PDB file of C-alpha atoms and ligand atoms in Angstrom:
ATOM      1  CA  MET E 844      -0.032   0.099  -0.051  1.00  0.00           C
ATOM      2  CA  LYS E 845       0.839   3.632  -0.645  1.00  0.00           C
ATOM      3  CA  TYR E 846       1.207   6.044   1.915  1.00  0.00           C
ATOM      4  CA  ILE E 847       0.394   9.505   0.808  1.00  0.00           C
ATOM      5  CA  LEU E 848       0.337  13.477   1.937  1.00  0.00           C
ATOM      6  CA  SER E 849      -2.585  15.368   0.428  1.00  0.00           C
ATOM      7  CA  PRO E 850      -1.913  19.224   1.469  1.00  0.00           C
ATOM      8  CA  SER E 851      -5.002  21.080   1.772  1.00  0.00           C
ATOM      9  CA  LEU E 852      -4.884  24.307  -0.459  1.00  0.00           C
ATOM     10  CA  LEU E 853      -7.654  26.201   2.478  1.00  0.00           C
ATOM     11  CA  SER E 854      -4.918  26.838   4.450  1.00  0.00           C
ATOM     12  CA  ALA E 855      -3.043  27.994   1.400  1.00  0.00           C
ATOM     13  CA  ASP E 856      -2.160  31.802   0.630  1.00  0.00           C
ATOM     14  CA  PHE E 857      -5.177  32.106  -2.221  1.00  0.00           C
ATOM     15  CA  ALA E 858      -3.079  35.025  -3.958  1.00  0.00           C
ATOM     16  CA  ARG E 859      -0.241  32.902  -4.021  1.00  0.00           C
ATOM     17  CA  LEU E 860      -1.147  29.341  -4.845  1.00  0.00           C
ATOM     18  CA  GLU E 861       1.576  28.561  -7.456  1.00  0.00           C
ATOM     19  CA  LYS E 862       3.879  28.949  -5.100  1.00  0.00           C
ATOM     20  CA  ASP E 863       2.395  26.933  -2.357  1.00  0.00           C
ATOM     21  CA  ILE E 864       2.151  24.392  -5.454  1.00  0.00           C
ATOM     22  CA  ARG E 865       5.277  24.242  -6.568  1.00  0.00           C
ATOM     23  CA  LEU E 866       6.781  24.182  -2.731  1.00  0.00           C
ATOM     24  CA  CYS E 867       5.074  21.006  -2.784  1.00  0.00           C
ATOM     25  CA  GLU E 868       6.316  19.463  -6.135  1.00  0.00           C
ATOM     26  CA  ASN E 869       9.800  20.642  -4.554  1.00  0.00           C
ATOM     27  CA  ASN E 870       9.397  17.788  -1.686  1.00  0.00           C
ATOM     28  CA  ASN E 871       7.735  14.405  -3.409  1.00  0.00           C
ATOM     29  CA  VAL E 872       4.079  15.242  -2.827  1.00  0.00           C
ATOM     30  CA  SER E 873       2.238  13.259  -5.292  1.00  0.00           C
ATOM     31  CA  TYR E 874      -1.740  15.086  -4.042  1.00  0.00           C
ATOM     32  CA  LEU E 875      -2.970  17.734  -3.393  1.00  0.00           C
ATOM     33  CA  HIS E 876      -6.460  18.172  -1.106  1.00  0.00           C
ATOM     34  CA  ILE E 877      -8.871  21.042  -2.675  1.00  0.00           C
ATOM     35  CA  ASP E 878     -11.692  21.689  -0.389  1.00  0.00           C
ATOM     36  CA  VAL E 879     -14.995  22.960  -2.289  1.00  0.00           C
ATOM     37  CA  MET E 880     -17.648  23.898   0.398  1.00  0.00           C
ATOM     38  CA  ASP E 881     -21.015  25.702  -0.784  1.00  0.00           C
ATOM     39  CA  GLY E 882     -22.318  27.323   2.608  1.00  0.00           C
ATOM     40  CA  HIS E 883     -24.994  25.151   3.117  1.00  0.00           C
ATOM     41  CA  PHE E 884     -23.816  22.048   3.615  1.00  0.00           C
ATOM     42  CA  VAL E 885     -21.014  23.338   6.148  1.00  0.00           C
ATOM     43  CA  PRO E 886     -21.377  26.574   7.401  1.00  0.00           C
ATOM     44  CA  ASN E 887     -18.279  28.203   5.153  1.00  0.00           C
ATOM     45  CA  ILE E 888     -17.577  29.179   1.711  1.00  0.00           C
ATOM     46  CA  SER E 889     -14.267  28.290   0.092  1.00  0.00           C
ATOM     47  CA  ILE E 890     -13.372  27.752  -3.626  1.00  0.00           C
ATOM     48  CA  GLY E 891     -15.543  26.547  -6.689  1.00  0.00           C
ATOM     49  CA  VAL E 892     -15.041  25.264 -10.215  1.00  0.00           C
ATOM     50  CA  PRO E 893     -12.917  28.007 -11.498  1.00  0.00           C
ATOM     51  CA  VAL E 894      -9.757  27.359  -8.985  1.00  0.00           C
ATOM     52  CA  VAL E 895      -9.757  24.201  -9.577  1.00  0.00           C
ATOM     53  CA  LYS E 896      -9.318  24.627 -13.694  1.00  0.00           C
ATOM     54  CA  SER E 897      -6.616  27.062 -12.708  1.00  0.00           C
ATOM     55  CA  ILE E 898      -5.055  24.631 -10.367  1.00  0.00           C
ATOM     56  CA  ARG E 899      -4.974  22.244 -12.823  1.00  0.00           C
ATOM     57  CA  LYS E 900      -3.639  24.227 -15.460  1.00  0.00           C
ATOM     58  CA  CYS E 901      -0.272  24.405 -12.969  1.00  0.00           C
ATOM     59  CA  THR E 902       0.122  21.191 -12.211  1.00  0.00           C
ATOM     60  CA  LYS E 903       0.413  17.331 -13.093  1.00  0.00           C
ATOM     61  CA  LEU E 904       0.100  16.820  -9.103  1.00  0.00           C
ATOM     62  CA  VAL E 905      -3.243  14.618  -8.247  1.00  0.00           C
ATOM     63  CA  LEU E 906      -5.929  16.514  -7.739  1.00  0.00           C
ATOM     64  CA  ASP E 907      -8.310  15.194  -4.712  1.00  0.00           C
ATOM     65  CA  VAL E 908     -11.269  16.823  -4.617  1.00  0.00           C
ATOM     66  CA  HIS E 909     -13.385  16.958  -1.524  1.00  0.00           C
ATOM     67  CA  LEU E 910     -16.685  18.438  -2.288  1.00  0.00           C
ATOM     68  CA  MET E 911     -18.687  19.690   1.213  1.00  0.00           C
ATOM     69  CA  ILE E 912     -22.013  20.966  -1.161  1.00  0.00           C
ATOM     70  CA  SER E 913     -25.151  19.154  -0.361  1.00  0.00           C
ATOM     71  CA  GLN E 914     -26.288  18.477  -3.696  1.00  0.00           C
ATOM     72  CA  PRO E 915     -22.997  17.129  -5.671  1.00  0.00           C
ATOM     73  CA  GLU E 916     -24.795  15.749  -8.359  1.00  0.00           C
ATOM     74  CA  LYS E 917     -25.270  19.335 -10.090  1.00  0.00           C
ATOM     75  CA  TYR E 918     -21.641  19.888  -9.691  1.00  0.00           C
ATOM     76  CA  ILE E 919     -19.591  16.636  -9.702  1.00  0.00           C
ATOM     77  CA  LYS E 920     -19.656  16.642 -13.876  1.00  0.00           C
ATOM     78  CA  ALA E 921     -18.049  20.027 -13.746  1.00  0.00           C
ATOM     79  CA  PHE E 922     -14.970  19.360 -11.224  1.00  0.00           C
ATOM     80  CA  ALA E 923     -14.771  16.637 -13.741  1.00  0.00           C
ATOM     81  CA  GLU E 924     -14.791  18.424 -16.478  1.00  0.00           C
ATOM     82  CA  VAL E 925     -11.670  20.711 -15.205  1.00  0.00           C
ATOM     83  CA  GLY E 926      -9.494  18.336 -14.600  1.00  0.00           C
ATOM     84  CA  SER E 927     -10.335  16.759 -10.677  1.00  0.00           C
ATOM     85  CA  ASP E 928      -8.935  13.114 -10.294  1.00  0.00           C
ATOM     86  CA  ILE E 929      -9.979  12.388  -7.414  1.00  0.00           C
ATOM     87  CA  ILE E 930     -13.878  12.848  -6.393  1.00  0.00           C
ATOM     88  CA  ASN E 931     -15.203  12.973  -3.006  1.00  0.00           C
ATOM     89  CA  ILE E 932     -18.583  13.327  -1.809  1.00  0.00           C
ATOM     90  CA  HIS E 933     -20.026  13.135   1.251  1.00  0.00           C
ATOM     91  CA  TYR E 934     -22.556  10.137   2.669  1.00  0.00           C
ATOM     92  CA  GLU E 935     -24.325  12.786   4.931  1.00  0.00           C
ATOM     93  CA  ALA E 936     -24.875  15.384   1.508  1.00  0.00           C
ATOM     94  CA  GLU E 937     -28.333  14.796  -1.029  1.00  0.00           C
ATOM     95  CA  GLY E 938     -29.157  12.281  -3.972  1.00  0.00           C
ATOM     96  CA  ASP E 939     -28.145   8.689  -4.605  1.00  0.00           C
ATOM     97  CA  LYS E 940     -25.006   7.719  -3.644  1.00  0.00           C
ATOM     98  CA  ILE E 941     -24.737   4.424  -5.836  1.00  0.00           C
ATOM     99  CA  SER E 942     -25.466   6.412  -8.828  1.00  0.00           C
ATOM    100  CA  LEU E 943     -23.182   9.428  -7.910  1.00  0.00           C
ATOM    101  CA  LEU E 944     -20.219   7.248  -7.208  1.00  0.00           C
ATOM    102  CA  LYS E 945     -20.560   5.366  -9.785  1.00  0.00           C
ATOM    103  CA  GLU E 946     -21.291   8.650 -12.241  1.00  0.00           C
ATOM    104  CA  ILE E 947     -17.300   9.655 -11.195  1.00  0.00           C
ATOM    105  CA  ARG E 948     -16.673   6.710 -12.243  1.00  0.00           C
ATOM    106  CA  ALA E 949     -18.234   6.713 -15.533  1.00  0.00           C
ATOM    107  CA  MET E 950     -16.243  10.052 -16.353  1.00  0.00           C
ATOM    108  CA  GLY E 951     -12.920   8.198 -16.048  1.00  0.00           C
ATOM    109  CA  LYS E 952     -12.279   9.525 -12.306  1.00  0.00           C
ATOM    110  CA  SER E 953     -12.119   7.980  -9.081  1.00  0.00           C
ATOM    111  CA  PRO E 954     -14.581   7.676  -7.008  1.00  0.00           C
ATOM    112  CA  ALA E 955     -14.812   8.421  -2.886  1.00  0.00           C
ATOM    113  CA  LEU E 956     -16.941   8.341   0.062  1.00  0.00           C
ATOM    114  CA  THR E 957     -16.632  10.931   2.582  1.00  0.00           C
ATOM    115  CA  ILE E 958     -17.916  10.434   6.239  1.00  0.00           C
ATOM    116  CA  LYS E 959     -18.353  12.918   9.390  1.00  0.00           C
ATOM    117  CA  PRO E 960     -17.122  12.001  12.475  1.00  0.00           C
ATOM    118  CA  LYS E 961     -20.843  11.373  13.770  1.00  0.00           C
ATOM    119  CA  THR E 962     -21.399   9.085  11.058  1.00  0.00           C
ATOM    120  CA  SER E 963     -20.519   5.108  11.617  1.00  0.00           C
ATOM    121  CA  TYR E 964     -18.407   3.252   8.908  1.00  0.00           C
ATOM    122  CA  LYS E 965     -20.780   1.111   9.043  1.00  0.00           C
ATOM    123  CA  GLU E 966     -23.116   3.135   7.411  1.00  0.00           C
ATOM    124  CA  VAL E 967     -20.892   2.692   4.083  1.00  0.00           C
ATOM    125  CA  LEU E 968     -19.753  -0.576   4.338  1.00  0.00           C
ATOM    126  CA  ASP E 969     -22.265  -1.591   1.283  1.00  0.00           C
ATOM    127  CA  LEU E 970     -20.619   1.084  -0.759  1.00  0.00           C
ATOM    128  CA  ALA E 971     -17.016  -0.065  -0.925  1.00  0.00           C
ATOM    129  CA  GLU E 972     -17.173  -1.887  -4.012  1.00  0.00           C
ATOM    130  CA  TYR E 973     -18.348   1.328  -5.576  1.00  0.00           C
ATOM    131  CA  VAL E 974     -15.156   3.586  -4.351  1.00  0.00           C
ATOM    132  CA  ASP E 975     -11.230   3.772  -4.619  1.00  0.00           C
ATOM    133  CA  MET E 976     -11.077   5.499  -1.262  1.00  0.00           C
ATOM    134  CA  PHE E 977     -13.105   6.645   1.764  1.00  0.00           C
ATOM    135  CA  LEU E 978     -12.408   9.909   3.278  1.00  0.00           C
ATOM    136  CA  VAL E 979     -12.701   9.881   7.005  1.00  0.00           C
ATOM    137  CA  MET E 980     -13.294  13.270   8.155  1.00  0.00           C
ATOM    138  CA  SER E 981     -11.950  13.198  11.946  1.00  0.00           C
ATOM    139  CA  VAL E 982     -13.210  17.142  12.250  1.00  0.00           C
ATOM    140  CA  GLU E 983     -16.348  18.573  11.393  1.00  0.00           C
ATOM    141  CA  PRO E 984     -16.215  19.595   8.205  1.00  0.00           C
ATOM    142  CA  GLY E 985     -15.787  23.022   7.291  1.00  0.00           C
ATOM    143  CA  PHE E 986     -12.210  25.078   8.690  1.00  0.00           C
ATOM    144  CA  GLY E 987      -9.486  24.567   8.949  1.00  0.00           C
ATOM    145  CA  GLY E 988      -7.141  24.333  12.197  1.00  0.00           C
ATOM    146  CA  GLN E 989      -9.394  22.451  14.018  1.00  0.00           C
ATOM    147  CA  SER E 990      -8.702  19.577  17.296  1.00  0.00           C
ATOM    148  CA  PHE E 991      -8.169  16.003  15.708  1.00  0.00           C
ATOM    149  CA  ILE E 992     -11.018  14.365  16.981  1.00  0.00           C
ATOM    150  CA  GLU E 993      -9.983  10.689  18.514  1.00  0.00           C
ATOM    151  CA  SER E 994     -13.159   8.750  18.833  1.00  0.00           C
ATOM    152  CA  THR E 995     -13.295   9.167  14.656  1.00  0.00           C
ATOM    153  CA  LEU E 996     -10.209   6.227  14.770  1.00  0.00           C
ATOM    154  CA  LYS E 997     -12.672   3.630  15.088  1.00  0.00           C
ATOM    155  CA  ASN E 998     -14.170   4.623  11.342  1.00  0.00           C
ATOM    156  CA  ALA E 999     -10.777   4.277  10.295  1.00  0.00           C
ATOM    157  CA  GLU E1000     -10.368   0.803  11.809  1.00  0.00           C
ATOM    158  CA  GLY E1001     -13.649  -0.641  10.618  1.00  0.00           C
ATOM    159  CA  LEU E1002     -13.396   0.025   7.435  1.00  0.00           C
ATOM    160  CA  ALA E1003      -9.120  -1.251   7.373  1.00  0.00           C
ATOM    161  CA  GLU E1004     -10.815  -4.212   8.961  1.00  0.00           C
ATOM    162  CA  TYR E1005     -13.436  -4.822   6.310  1.00  0.00           C
ATOM    163  CA  ARG E1006     -10.909  -4.044   3.379  1.00  0.00           C
ATOM    164  CA  GLU E1007      -8.419  -6.963   5.337  1.00  0.00           C
ATOM    165  CA  LYS E1008     -11.445  -9.261   5.902  1.00  0.00           C
ATOM    166  CA  ASN E1009     -12.884  -9.387   2.033  1.00  0.00           C
ATOM    167  CA  SER E1010      -9.602  -9.095   0.334  1.00  0.00           C
ATOM    168  CA  LEU E1011     -10.432  -4.863  -0.656  1.00  0.00           C
ATOM    169  CA  SER E1012      -8.094  -2.746  -1.768  1.00  0.00           C
ATOM    170  CA  TYR E1013      -9.743   1.108  -0.986  1.00  0.00           C
ATOM    171  CA  ASP E1014      -7.370   4.146  -0.061  1.00  0.00           C
ATOM    172  CA  ILE E1015      -8.479   5.464   3.290  1.00  0.00           C
ATOM    173  CA  GLU E1016      -8.183   8.646   3.789  1.00  0.00           C
ATOM    174  CA  MET E1017      -8.419  11.223   7.299  1.00  0.00           C
ATOM    175  CA  ASP E1018      -8.418  14.566   7.177  1.00  0.00           C
ATOM    176  CA  GLY E1019      -8.517  17.475  10.266  1.00  0.00           C
ATOM    177  CA  GLY E1020      -6.679  18.421  12.542  1.00  0.00           C
ATOM    178  CA  ILE E1021      -3.451  15.899  11.788  1.00  0.00           C
ATOM    179  CA  ASN E1022      -0.038  17.170  12.499  1.00  0.00           C
ATOM    180  CA  ALA E1023       3.343  15.034  12.117  1.00  0.00           C
ATOM    181  CA  ASP E1024       3.411  14.568  16.367  1.00  0.00           C
ATOM    182  CA  ASN E1025      -0.372  13.098  15.809  1.00  0.00           C
ATOM    183  CA  ALA E1026      -0.290  11.061  12.307  1.00  0.00           C
ATOM    184  CA  ALA E1027       0.827   8.024  14.406  1.00  0.00           C
ATOM    185  CA  ALA E1028      -2.733   7.328  15.539  1.00  0.00           C
ATOM    186  CA  PRO E1029      -4.317   7.429  12.350  1.00  0.00           C
ATOM    187  CA  LEU E1030      -1.432   5.453  10.574  1.00  0.00           C
ATOM    188  CA  ASP E1031      -2.061   2.876  13.025  1.00  0.00           C
ATOM    189  CA  SER E1032      -5.624   3.040  12.809  1.00  0.00           C
ATOM    190  CA  GLY E1033      -5.443   1.801   8.809  1.00  0.00           C
ATOM    191  CA  VAL E1034      -5.187   5.063   7.194  1.00  0.00           C
ATOM    192  CA  ASN E1035      -2.582   5.473   3.940  1.00  0.00           C
ATOM    193  CA  ILE E1036      -3.685   8.866   2.624  1.00  0.00           C
ATOM    194  CA  ILE E1037      -2.919  11.824   5.727  1.00  0.00           C
ATOM    195  CA  VAL E1038      -4.373  15.669   4.704  1.00  0.00           C
ATOM    196  CA  ALA E1039      -2.989  18.288   6.386  1.00  0.00           C
ATOM    197  CA  GLY E1040      -3.459  21.737   5.693  1.00  0.00           C
ATOM    198  CA  SER E1041      -2.228  24.757   9.009  1.00  0.00           C
ATOM    199  CA  ALA E1042      -0.057  21.910   9.898  1.00  0.00           C
ATOM    200  CA  ILE E1043       1.861  22.821   6.597  1.00  0.00           C
ATOM    201  CA  PHE E1044       0.564  25.686   6.127  1.00  0.00           C
ATOM    202  CA  GLY E1045      -0.018  27.538   8.830  1.00  0.00           C
ATOM    203  CA  ALA E1046       4.050  26.524   9.566  1.00  0.00           C
ATOM    204  CA  SER E1047       6.822  29.028   9.358  1.00  0.00           C
ATOM    205  CA  ASP E1048       8.681  26.490   8.219  1.00  0.00           C
ATOM    206  CA  PRO E1049       5.891  24.550   5.547  1.00  0.00           C
ATOM    207  CA  GLU E1050       9.071  22.808   3.688  1.00  0.00           C
ATOM    208  CA  GLY E1051      10.129  21.372   7.175  1.00  0.00           C
ATOM    209  CA  GLU E1052       6.188  20.324   7.983  1.00  0.00           C
ATOM    210  CA  ILE E1053       6.464  18.691   4.842  1.00  0.00           C
ATOM    211  CA  LYS E1054       9.570  17.021   5.079  1.00  0.00           C
ATOM    212  CA  SER E1055       8.543  15.482   8.494  1.00  0.00           C
ATOM    213  CA  PHE E1056       5.650  14.020   7.484  1.00  0.00           C
ATOM    214  CA  ASN E1057       7.626  12.508   4.494  1.00  0.00           C
ATOM    215  CA  LYS E1058       9.571  11.055   7.200  1.00  0.00           C
ATOM    216  CA  ILE E1059       7.103   8.701   9.007  1.00  0.00           C
ATOM    217  CA  LEU E1060       4.942   7.725   5.802  1.00  0.00           C
ATOM    218  CA  ASN E1061       8.015   6.857   4.401  1.00  0.00           C
ATOM    219  CA  ARG E1062       8.654   4.658   8.128  1.00  0.00           C
ATOM    220  CA  TYR E1063       5.321   3.172   7.689  1.00  0.00           C
ATOM    221  CA  GLU E1064       5.367   2.144   3.844  1.00  0.00           C
ATOM    222  CA  GLU E1065       9.190   0.454   4.875  1.00  0.00           C
ATOM    223  CA  MET E1066       7.372  -1.489   7.786  1.00  0.00           C
ATOM    224  CA  GLN E1067       4.331  -3.841   5.385  1.00  0.00           C
TER     225      GLN E1067
HETATM  226  C1  LIG B1863     -12.144  20.689   6.570  1.00  0.00           C
HETATM  227  C2  LIG B1863     -11.457  20.126   5.337  1.00  0.00           C
HETATM  228  C3  LIG B1863      -9.831  19.894   5.284  1.00  0.00           C
HETATM  229  C4  LIG B1863      -9.081  21.027   5.740  1.00  0.00           C
HETATM  230  C5  LIG B1863      -8.542  20.355   6.890  1.00  0.00           C
HETATM  231  O1  LIG B1863     -13.743  21.203   6.471  1.00  0.00           O
HETATM  232  O2  LIG B1863     -12.178  19.371   4.844  1.00  0.00           O
HETATM  233  O3  LIG B1863      -9.066  19.234   4.322  1.00  0.00           O
HETATM  234  O4  LIG B1863      -8.155  21.520   5.264  1.00  0.00           O
HETATM  235  O5  LIG B1863      -7.397  21.021   7.516  1.00  0.00           O
HETATM  236  P1  LIG B1863      -6.610  20.966   8.828  1.00  0.00           P
HETATM  237  O6  LIG B1863      -5.450  20.118   8.663  1.00  0.00           O
HETATM  238  O7  LIG B1863      -6.300  22.510   9.642  1.00  0.00           O
HETATM  239  O8  LIG B1863      -7.046  20.586  10.220  1.00  0.00           O
HETATM  240 ZN1  LIG B1864     -11.089  18.078   3.094  1.00  0.00          ZN
END
């Protein structure tokens, strides 16, 4: 299994996104996590389709797009067309999840399903065959810079156990409140993709933070 860092641009400098993207590229980062918020599914508004389009033109990194929006069915096509690679929809959002995940796949994109901290992994096991990745939220979606919610580790553990028992191969990503000091807990719970926003872009030395994450992820990769 690949261990991957997906830096969240939500905490980057939006006026200088290219600079932060180059920083990621120059430090062996392969994913970029892009948080899309509609002010309805979550009480915040962030970035939308035109920004993803511009980011796509500027980098070949895997665009891991996290849609925190109530009606993904209205927008997944647009996010696919501008070059998203992974499209994460929320289990708690509106619409039939199986059709939406199938639609993402049919557009040649990687379908992923996200669960909020209070949703149990048990609710989404039936959807495992339709996803390449589960995204487990370790904070309430909507804002960067919150504290990690420990109880969400059981969602990662449950998904990892189910993956093992059924010889499946989906990725498990965790998002929210993760830094280089607490990343071991999710990784020990079966997570293989770590999202980090403020821990990287809010740090005085973002490059040093990426390197610290890379060191930890390399260790887990070697331990397999
Ligand atoms: C929160 C977003 C996260 C956020 C993580 O709703 O989904 O991706 O950027 O930020 P940190 O790492 O600061 O918790
Ligand atoms: Zn996110």
